[in-house]
mmCIF file of N, CA and C in Angstrom:
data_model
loop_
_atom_site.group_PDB
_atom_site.id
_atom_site.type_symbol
_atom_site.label_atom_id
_atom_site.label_comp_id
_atom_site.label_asym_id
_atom_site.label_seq_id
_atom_site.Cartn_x
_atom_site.Cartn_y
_atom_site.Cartn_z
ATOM 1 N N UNK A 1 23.316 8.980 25.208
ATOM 2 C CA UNK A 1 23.630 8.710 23.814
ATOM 3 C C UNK A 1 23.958 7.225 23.666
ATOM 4 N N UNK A 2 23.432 6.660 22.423
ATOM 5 C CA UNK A 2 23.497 5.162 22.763
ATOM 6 C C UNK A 2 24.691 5.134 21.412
ATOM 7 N N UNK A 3 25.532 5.122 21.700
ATOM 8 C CA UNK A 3 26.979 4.937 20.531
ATOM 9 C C UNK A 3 26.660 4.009 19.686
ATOM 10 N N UNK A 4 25.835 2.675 19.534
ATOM 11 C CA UNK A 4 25.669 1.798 18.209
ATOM 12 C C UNK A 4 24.447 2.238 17.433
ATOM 13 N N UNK A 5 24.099 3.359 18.005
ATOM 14 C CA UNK A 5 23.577 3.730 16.752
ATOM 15 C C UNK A 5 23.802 5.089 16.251
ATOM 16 N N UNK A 6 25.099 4.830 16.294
ATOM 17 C CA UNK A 6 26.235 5.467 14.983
ATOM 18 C C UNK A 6 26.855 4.904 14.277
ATOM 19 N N UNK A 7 27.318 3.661 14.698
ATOM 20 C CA UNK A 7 28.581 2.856 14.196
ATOM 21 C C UNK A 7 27.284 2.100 13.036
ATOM 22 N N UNK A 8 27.840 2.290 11.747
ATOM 23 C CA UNK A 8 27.266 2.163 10.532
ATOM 24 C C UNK A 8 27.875 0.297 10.292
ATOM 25 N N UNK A 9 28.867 0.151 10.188
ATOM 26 C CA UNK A 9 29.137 -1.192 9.967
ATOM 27 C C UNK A 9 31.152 -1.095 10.394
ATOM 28 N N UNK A 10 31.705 -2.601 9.918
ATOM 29 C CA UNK A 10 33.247 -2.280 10.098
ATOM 30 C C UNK A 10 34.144 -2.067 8.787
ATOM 31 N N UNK A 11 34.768 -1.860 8.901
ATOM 32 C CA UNK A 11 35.848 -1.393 7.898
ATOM 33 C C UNK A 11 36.677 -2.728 7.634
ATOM 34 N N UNK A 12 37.083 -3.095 8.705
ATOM 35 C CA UNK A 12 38.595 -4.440 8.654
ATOM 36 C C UNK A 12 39.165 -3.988 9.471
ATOM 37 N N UNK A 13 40.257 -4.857 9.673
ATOM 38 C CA UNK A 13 41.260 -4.635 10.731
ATOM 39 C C UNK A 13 42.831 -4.523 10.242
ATOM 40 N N UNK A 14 43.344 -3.332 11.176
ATOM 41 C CA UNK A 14 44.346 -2.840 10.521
ATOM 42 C C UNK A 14 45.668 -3.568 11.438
ATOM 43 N N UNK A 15 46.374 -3.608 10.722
ATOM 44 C CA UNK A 15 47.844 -4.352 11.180
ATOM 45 C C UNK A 15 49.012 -3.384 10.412
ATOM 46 N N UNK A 16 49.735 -2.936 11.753
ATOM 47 C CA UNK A 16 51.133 -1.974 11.491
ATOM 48 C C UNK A 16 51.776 -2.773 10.730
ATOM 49 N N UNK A 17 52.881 -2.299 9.743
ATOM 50 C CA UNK A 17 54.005 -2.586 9.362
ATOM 51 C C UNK A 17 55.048 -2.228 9.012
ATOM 52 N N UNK A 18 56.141 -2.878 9.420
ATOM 53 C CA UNK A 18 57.485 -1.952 9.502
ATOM 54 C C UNK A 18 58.082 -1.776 7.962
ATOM 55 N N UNK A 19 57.753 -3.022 6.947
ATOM 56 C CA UNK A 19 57.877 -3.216 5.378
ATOM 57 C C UNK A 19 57.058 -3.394 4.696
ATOM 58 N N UNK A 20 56.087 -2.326 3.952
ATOM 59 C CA UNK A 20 54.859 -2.605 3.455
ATOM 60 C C UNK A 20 55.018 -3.220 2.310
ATOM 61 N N UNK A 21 56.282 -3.149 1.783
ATOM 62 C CA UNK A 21 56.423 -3.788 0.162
ATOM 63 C C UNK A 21 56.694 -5.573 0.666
ATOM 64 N N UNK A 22 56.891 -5.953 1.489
ATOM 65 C CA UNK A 22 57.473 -7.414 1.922
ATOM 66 C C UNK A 22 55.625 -7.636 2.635
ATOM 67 N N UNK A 23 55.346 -6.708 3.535
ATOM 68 C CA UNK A 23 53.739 -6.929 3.808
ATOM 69 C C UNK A 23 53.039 -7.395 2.624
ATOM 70 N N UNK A 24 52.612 -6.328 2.223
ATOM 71 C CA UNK A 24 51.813 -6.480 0.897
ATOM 72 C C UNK A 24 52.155 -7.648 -0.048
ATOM 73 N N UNK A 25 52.760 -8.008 -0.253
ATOM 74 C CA UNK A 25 53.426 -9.034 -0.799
ATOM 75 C C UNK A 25 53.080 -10.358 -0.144
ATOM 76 N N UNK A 26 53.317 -10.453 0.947
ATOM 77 C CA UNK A 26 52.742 -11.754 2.392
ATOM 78 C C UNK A 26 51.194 -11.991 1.649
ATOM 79 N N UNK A 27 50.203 -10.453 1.834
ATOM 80 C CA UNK A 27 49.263 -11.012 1.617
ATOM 81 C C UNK A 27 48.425 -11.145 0.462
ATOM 82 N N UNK A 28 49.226 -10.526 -0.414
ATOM 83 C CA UNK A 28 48.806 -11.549 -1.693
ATOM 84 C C UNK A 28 49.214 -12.675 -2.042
ATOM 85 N N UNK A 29 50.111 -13.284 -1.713
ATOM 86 C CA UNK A 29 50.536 -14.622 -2.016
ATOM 87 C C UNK A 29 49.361 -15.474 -0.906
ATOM 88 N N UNK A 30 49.167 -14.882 0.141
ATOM 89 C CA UNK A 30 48.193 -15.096 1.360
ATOM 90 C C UNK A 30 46.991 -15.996 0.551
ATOM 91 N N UNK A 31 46.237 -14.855 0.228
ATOM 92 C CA UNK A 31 44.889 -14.841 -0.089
ATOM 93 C C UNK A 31 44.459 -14.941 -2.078
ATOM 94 N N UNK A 32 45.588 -15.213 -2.786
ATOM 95 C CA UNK A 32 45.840 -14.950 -4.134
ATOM 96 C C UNK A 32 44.866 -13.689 -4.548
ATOM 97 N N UNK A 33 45.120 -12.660 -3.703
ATOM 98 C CA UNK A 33 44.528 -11.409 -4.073
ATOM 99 C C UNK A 33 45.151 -10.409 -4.841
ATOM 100 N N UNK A 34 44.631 -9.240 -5.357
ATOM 101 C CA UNK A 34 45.339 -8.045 -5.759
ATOM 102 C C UNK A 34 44.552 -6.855 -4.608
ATOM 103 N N UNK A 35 45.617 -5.997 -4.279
ATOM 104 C CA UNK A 35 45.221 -5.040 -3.463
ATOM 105 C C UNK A 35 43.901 -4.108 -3.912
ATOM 106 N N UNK A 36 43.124 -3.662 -2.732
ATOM 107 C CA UNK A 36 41.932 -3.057 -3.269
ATOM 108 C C UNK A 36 42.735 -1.313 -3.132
ATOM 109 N N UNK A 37 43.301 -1.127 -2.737
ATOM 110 C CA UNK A 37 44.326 0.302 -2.357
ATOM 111 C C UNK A 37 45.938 0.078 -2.304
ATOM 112 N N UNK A 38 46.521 0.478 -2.700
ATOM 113 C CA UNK A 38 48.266 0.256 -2.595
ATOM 114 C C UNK A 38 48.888 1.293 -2.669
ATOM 115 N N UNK A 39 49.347 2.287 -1.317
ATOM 116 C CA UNK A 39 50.369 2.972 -1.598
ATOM 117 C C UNK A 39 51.555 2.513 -0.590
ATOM 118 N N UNK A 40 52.905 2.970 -0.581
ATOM 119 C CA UNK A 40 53.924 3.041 0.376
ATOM 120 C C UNK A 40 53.322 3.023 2.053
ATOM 121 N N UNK A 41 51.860 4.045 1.984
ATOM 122 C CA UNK A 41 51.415 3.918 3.458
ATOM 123 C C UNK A 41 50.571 3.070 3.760
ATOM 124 N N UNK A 42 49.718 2.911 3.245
ATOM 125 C CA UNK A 42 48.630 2.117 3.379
ATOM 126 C C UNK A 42 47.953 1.191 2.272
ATOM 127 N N UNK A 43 47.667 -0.016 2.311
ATOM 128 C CA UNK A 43 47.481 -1.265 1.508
ATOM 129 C C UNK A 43 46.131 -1.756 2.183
ATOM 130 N N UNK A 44 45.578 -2.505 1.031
ATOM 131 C CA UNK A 44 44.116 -3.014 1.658
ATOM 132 C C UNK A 44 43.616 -4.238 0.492
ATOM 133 N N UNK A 45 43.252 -5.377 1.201
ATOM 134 C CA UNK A 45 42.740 -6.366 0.577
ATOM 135 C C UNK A 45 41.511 -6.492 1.162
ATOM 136 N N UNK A 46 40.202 -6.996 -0.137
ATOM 137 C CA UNK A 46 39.134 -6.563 0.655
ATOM 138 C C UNK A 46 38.517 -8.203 0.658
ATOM 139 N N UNK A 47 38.498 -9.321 1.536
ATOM 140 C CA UNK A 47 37.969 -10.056 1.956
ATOM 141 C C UNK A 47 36.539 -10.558 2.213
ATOM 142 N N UNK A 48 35.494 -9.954 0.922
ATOM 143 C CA UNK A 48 33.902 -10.761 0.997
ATOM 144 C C UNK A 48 33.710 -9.210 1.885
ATOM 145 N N UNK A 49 34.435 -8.314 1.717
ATOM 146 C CA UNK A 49 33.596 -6.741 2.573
ATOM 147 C C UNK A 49 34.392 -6.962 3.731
ATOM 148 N N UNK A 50 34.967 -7.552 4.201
ATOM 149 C CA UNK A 50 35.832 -7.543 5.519
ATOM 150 C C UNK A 50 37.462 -7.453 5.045
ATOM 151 N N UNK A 51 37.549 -5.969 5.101
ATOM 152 C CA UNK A 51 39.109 -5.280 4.876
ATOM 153 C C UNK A 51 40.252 -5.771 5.493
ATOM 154 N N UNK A 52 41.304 -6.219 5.048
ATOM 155 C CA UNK A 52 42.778 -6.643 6.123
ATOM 156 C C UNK A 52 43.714 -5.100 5.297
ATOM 157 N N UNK A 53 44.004 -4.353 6.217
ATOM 158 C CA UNK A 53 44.833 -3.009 6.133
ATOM 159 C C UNK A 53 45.879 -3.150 6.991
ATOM 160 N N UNK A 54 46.978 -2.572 6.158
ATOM 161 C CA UNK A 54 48.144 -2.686 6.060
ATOM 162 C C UNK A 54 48.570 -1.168 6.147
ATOM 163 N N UNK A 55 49.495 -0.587 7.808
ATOM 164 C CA UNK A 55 49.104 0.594 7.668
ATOM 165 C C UNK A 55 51.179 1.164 8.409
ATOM 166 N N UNK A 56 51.242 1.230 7.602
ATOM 167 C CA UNK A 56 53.341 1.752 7.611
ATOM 168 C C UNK A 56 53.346 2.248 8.818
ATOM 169 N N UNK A 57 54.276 1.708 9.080
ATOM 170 C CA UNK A 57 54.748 2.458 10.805
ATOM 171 C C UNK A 57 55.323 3.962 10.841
ATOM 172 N N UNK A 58 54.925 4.642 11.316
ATOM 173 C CA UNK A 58 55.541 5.951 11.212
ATOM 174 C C UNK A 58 56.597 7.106 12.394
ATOM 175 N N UNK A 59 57.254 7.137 12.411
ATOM 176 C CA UNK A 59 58.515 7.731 13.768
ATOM 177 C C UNK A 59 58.603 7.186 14.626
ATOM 178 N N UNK A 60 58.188 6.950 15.914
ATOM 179 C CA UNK A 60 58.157 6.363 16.935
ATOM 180 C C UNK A 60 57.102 5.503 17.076
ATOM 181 N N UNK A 61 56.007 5.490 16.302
ATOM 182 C CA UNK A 61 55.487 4.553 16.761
ATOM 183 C C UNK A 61 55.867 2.970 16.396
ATOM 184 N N UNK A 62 54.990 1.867 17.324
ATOM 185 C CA UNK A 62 55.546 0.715 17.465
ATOM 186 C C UNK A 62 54.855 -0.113 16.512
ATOM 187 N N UNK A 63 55.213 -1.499 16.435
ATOM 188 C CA UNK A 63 53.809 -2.445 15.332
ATOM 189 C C UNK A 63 53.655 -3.060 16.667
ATOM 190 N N UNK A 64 52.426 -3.493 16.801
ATOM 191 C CA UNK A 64 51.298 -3.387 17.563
ATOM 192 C C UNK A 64 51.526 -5.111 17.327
ATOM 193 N N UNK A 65 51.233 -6.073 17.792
ATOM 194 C CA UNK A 65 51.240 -7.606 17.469
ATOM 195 C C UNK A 65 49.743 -8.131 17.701
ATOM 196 N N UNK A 66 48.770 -6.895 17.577
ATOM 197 C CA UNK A 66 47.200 -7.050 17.469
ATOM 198 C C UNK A 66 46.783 -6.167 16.625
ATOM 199 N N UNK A 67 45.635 -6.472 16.012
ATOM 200 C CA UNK A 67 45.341 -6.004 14.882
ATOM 201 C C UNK A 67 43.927 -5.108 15.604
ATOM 202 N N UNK A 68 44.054 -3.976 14.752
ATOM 203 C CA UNK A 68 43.433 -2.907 15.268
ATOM 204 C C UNK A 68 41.875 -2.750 14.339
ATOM 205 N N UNK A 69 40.755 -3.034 15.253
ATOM 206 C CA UNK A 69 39.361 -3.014 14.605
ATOM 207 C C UNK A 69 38.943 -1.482 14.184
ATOM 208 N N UNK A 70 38.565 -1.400 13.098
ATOM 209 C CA UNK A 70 38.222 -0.072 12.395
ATOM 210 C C UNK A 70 36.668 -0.339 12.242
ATOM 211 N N UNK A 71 36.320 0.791 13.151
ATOM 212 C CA UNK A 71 34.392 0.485 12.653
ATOM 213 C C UNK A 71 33.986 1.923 11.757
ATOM 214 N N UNK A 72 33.143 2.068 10.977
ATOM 215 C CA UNK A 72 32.977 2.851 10.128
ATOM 216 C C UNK A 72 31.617 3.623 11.044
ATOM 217 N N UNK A 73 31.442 5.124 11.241
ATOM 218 C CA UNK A 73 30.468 6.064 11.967
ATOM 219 C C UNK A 73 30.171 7.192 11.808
ATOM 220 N N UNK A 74 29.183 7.645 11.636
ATOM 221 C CA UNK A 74 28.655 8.752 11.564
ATOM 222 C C UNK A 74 29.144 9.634 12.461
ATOM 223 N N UNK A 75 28.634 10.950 12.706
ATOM 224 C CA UNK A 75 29.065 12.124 13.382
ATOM 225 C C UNK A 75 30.152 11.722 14.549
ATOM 226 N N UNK A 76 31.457 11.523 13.607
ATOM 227 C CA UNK A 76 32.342 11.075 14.251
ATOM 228 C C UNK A 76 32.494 12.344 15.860
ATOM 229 N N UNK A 77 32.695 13.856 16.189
ATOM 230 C CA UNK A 77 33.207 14.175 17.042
ATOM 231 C C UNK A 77 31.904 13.989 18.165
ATOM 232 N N UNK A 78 31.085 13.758 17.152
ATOM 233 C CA UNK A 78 29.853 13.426 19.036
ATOM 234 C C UNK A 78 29.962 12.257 19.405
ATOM 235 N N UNK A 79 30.919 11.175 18.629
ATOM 236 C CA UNK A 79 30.907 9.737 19.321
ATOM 237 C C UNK A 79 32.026 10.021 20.518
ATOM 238 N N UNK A 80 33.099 10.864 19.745
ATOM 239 C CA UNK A 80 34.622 10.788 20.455
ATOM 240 C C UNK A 80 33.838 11.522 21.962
ATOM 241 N N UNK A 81 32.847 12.504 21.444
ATOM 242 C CA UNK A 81 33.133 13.449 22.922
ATOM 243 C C UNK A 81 32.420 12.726 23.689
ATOM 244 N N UNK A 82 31.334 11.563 23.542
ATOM 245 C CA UNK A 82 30.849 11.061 24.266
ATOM 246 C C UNK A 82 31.153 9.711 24.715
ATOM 247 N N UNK A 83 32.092 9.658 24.032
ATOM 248 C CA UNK A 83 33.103 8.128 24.931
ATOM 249 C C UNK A 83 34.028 9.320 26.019
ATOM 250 N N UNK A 84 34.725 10.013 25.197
ATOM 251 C CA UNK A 84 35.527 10.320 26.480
ATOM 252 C C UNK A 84 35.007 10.885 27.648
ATOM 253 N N UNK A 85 33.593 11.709 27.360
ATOM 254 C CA UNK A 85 33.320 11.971 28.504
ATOM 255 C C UNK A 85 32.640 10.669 29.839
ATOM 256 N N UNK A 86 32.602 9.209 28.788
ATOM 257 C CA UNK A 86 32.701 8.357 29.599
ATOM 258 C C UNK A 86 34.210 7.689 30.236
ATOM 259 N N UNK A 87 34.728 8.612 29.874
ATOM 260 C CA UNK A 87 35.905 8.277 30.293
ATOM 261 C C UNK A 87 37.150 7.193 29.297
ATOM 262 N N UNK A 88 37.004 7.095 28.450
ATOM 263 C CA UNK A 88 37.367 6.137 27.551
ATOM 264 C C UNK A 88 38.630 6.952 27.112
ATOM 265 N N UNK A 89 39.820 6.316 27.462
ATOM 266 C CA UNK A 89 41.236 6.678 27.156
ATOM 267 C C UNK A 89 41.430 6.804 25.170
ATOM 268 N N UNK A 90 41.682 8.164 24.302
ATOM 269 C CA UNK A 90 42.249 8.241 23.396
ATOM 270 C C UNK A 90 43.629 8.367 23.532
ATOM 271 N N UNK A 91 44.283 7.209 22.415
ATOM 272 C CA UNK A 91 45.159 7.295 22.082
ATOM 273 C C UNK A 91 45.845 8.177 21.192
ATOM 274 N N UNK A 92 44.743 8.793 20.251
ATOM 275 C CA UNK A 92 44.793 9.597 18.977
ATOM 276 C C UNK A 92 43.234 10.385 18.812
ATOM 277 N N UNK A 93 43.586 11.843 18.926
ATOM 278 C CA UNK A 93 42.856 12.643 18.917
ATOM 279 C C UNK A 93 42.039 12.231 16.966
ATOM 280 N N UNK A 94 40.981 12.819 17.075
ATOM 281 C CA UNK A 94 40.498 13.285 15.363
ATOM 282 C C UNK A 94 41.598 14.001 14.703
ATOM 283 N N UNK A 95 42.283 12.630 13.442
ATOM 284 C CA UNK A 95 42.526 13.114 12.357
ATOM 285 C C UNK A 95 42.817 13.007 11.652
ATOM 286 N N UNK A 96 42.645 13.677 10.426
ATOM 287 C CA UNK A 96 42.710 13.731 8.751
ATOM 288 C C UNK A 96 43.696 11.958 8.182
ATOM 289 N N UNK A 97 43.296 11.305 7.733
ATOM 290 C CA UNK A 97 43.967 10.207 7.489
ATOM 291 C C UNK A 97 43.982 10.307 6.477
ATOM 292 N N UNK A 98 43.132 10.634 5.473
ATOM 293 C CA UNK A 98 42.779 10.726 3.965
ATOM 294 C C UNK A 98 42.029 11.559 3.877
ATOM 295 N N UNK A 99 42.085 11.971 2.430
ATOM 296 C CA UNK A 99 41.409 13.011 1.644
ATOM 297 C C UNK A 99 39.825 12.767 2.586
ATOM 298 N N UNK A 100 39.262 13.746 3.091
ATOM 299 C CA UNK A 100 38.230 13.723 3.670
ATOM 300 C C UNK A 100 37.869 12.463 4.689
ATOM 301 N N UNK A 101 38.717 11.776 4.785
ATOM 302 C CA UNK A 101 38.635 10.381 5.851
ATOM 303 C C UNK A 101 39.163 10.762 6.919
ATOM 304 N N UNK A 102 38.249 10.616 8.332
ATOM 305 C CA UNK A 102 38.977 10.839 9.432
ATOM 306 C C UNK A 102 38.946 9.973 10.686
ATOM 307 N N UNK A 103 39.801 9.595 11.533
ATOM 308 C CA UNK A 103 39.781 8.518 12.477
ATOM 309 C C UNK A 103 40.459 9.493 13.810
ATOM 310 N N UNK A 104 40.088 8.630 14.639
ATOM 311 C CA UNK A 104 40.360 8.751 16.559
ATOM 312 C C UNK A 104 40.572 6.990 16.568
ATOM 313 N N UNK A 105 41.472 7.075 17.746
ATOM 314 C CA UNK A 105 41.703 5.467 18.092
ATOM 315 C C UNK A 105 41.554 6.302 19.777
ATOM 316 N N UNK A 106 41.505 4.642 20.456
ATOM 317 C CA UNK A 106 40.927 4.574 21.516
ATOM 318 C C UNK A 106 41.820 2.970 21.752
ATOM 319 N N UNK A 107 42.110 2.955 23.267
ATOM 320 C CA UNK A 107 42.348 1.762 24.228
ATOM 321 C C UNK A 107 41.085 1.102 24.676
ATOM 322 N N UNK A 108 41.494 -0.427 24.714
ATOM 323 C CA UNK A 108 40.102 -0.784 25.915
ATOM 324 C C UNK A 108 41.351 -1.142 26.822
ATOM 325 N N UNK A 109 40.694 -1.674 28.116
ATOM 326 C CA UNK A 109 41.194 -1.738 29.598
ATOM 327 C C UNK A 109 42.334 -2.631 29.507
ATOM 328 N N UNK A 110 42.359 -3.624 28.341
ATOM 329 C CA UNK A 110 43.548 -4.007 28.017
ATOM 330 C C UNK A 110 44.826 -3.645 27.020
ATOM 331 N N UNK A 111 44.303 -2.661 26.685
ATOM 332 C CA UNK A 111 45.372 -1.856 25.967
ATOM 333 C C UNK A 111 45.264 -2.346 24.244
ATOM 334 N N UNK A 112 44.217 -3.001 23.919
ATOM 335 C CA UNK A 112 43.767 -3.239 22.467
ATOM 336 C C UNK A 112 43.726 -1.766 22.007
ATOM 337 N N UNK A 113 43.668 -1.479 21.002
ATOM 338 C CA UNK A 113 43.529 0.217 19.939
ATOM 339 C C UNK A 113 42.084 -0.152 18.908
ATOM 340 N N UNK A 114 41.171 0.224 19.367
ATOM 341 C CA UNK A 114 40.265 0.505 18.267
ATOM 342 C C UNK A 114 39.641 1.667 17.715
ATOM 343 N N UNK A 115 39.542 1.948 16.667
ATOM 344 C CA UNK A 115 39.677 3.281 15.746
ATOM 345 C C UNK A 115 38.511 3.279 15.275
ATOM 346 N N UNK A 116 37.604 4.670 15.283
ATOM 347 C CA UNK A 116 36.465 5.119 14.991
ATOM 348 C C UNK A 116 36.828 5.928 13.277
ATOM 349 N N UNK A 117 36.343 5.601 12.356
ATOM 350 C CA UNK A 117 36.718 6.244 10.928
ATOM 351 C C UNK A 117 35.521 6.395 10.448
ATOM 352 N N UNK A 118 35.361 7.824 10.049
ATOM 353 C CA UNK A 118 34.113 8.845 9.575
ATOM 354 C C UNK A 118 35.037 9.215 7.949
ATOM 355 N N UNK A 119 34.145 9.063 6.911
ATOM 356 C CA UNK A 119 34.444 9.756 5.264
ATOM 357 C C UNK A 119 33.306 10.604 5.730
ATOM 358 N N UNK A 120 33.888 11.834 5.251
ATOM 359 C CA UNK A 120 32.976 12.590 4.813
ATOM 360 C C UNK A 120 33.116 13.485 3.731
ATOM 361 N N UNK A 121 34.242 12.659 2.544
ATOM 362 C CA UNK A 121 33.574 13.118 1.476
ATOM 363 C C UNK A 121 34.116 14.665 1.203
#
């Protein structure tokens, strides 16, 4: 299975935050933007089609001080089963992020997080 030809294009890159109202705020004064999405969890400015997401920290997890690449893909569980069966460490199983939006994140060998996100609507 050749995995890039699933991956449809990228989404943006997502960056944890511990204060999304003080976040969100950073990056509109940033970029003199208005958000393309704004809730308490998740925020998004959309940059010429290249997304900067803004994504609330939730219980234990940590903010990350790297920003996490979101690629957008088709038949998301035959990508997951066929990375992991290459062995490719998930961090986060398939799931539900949004109304019909669904993501898996994944480590590379340096411990970066990049996230596979399938709409289906």
């Amino acid at each position: 299975m050749n995995i890039s030809e699933y991956i449809k294009d990228t989404y943006g890159t997502m960056y944890y935050v511990t204060d999304m109202q003080k976040a969100a705020s950073y990056y509109k004064n940033l970029f003199n933007l208005s958000p393309e999405e704004e809730s308490p969890g998740w925020t998004t400015f959309n940059l010429n089609g290249h997304r900067i997401c803004l994504h609330a920290t939730e219980g234990d997890h940590s903010v990350s001080h790297n920003g996490v690449l979101i690629t957008n893909v088709s038949q998301l569980e035959n990508v997951v089963a066929e990375l992991k069966n290459r062995g490719v460490e998930f961090v986060k199983d398939i799931t539900e992020v949004c109304e019909g939006g669904y993501s898996a994140d994944f480590v590379d060998p340096s411990g970066n997080v990049l996230s596979l996100f399938e709409y289906k609507g």
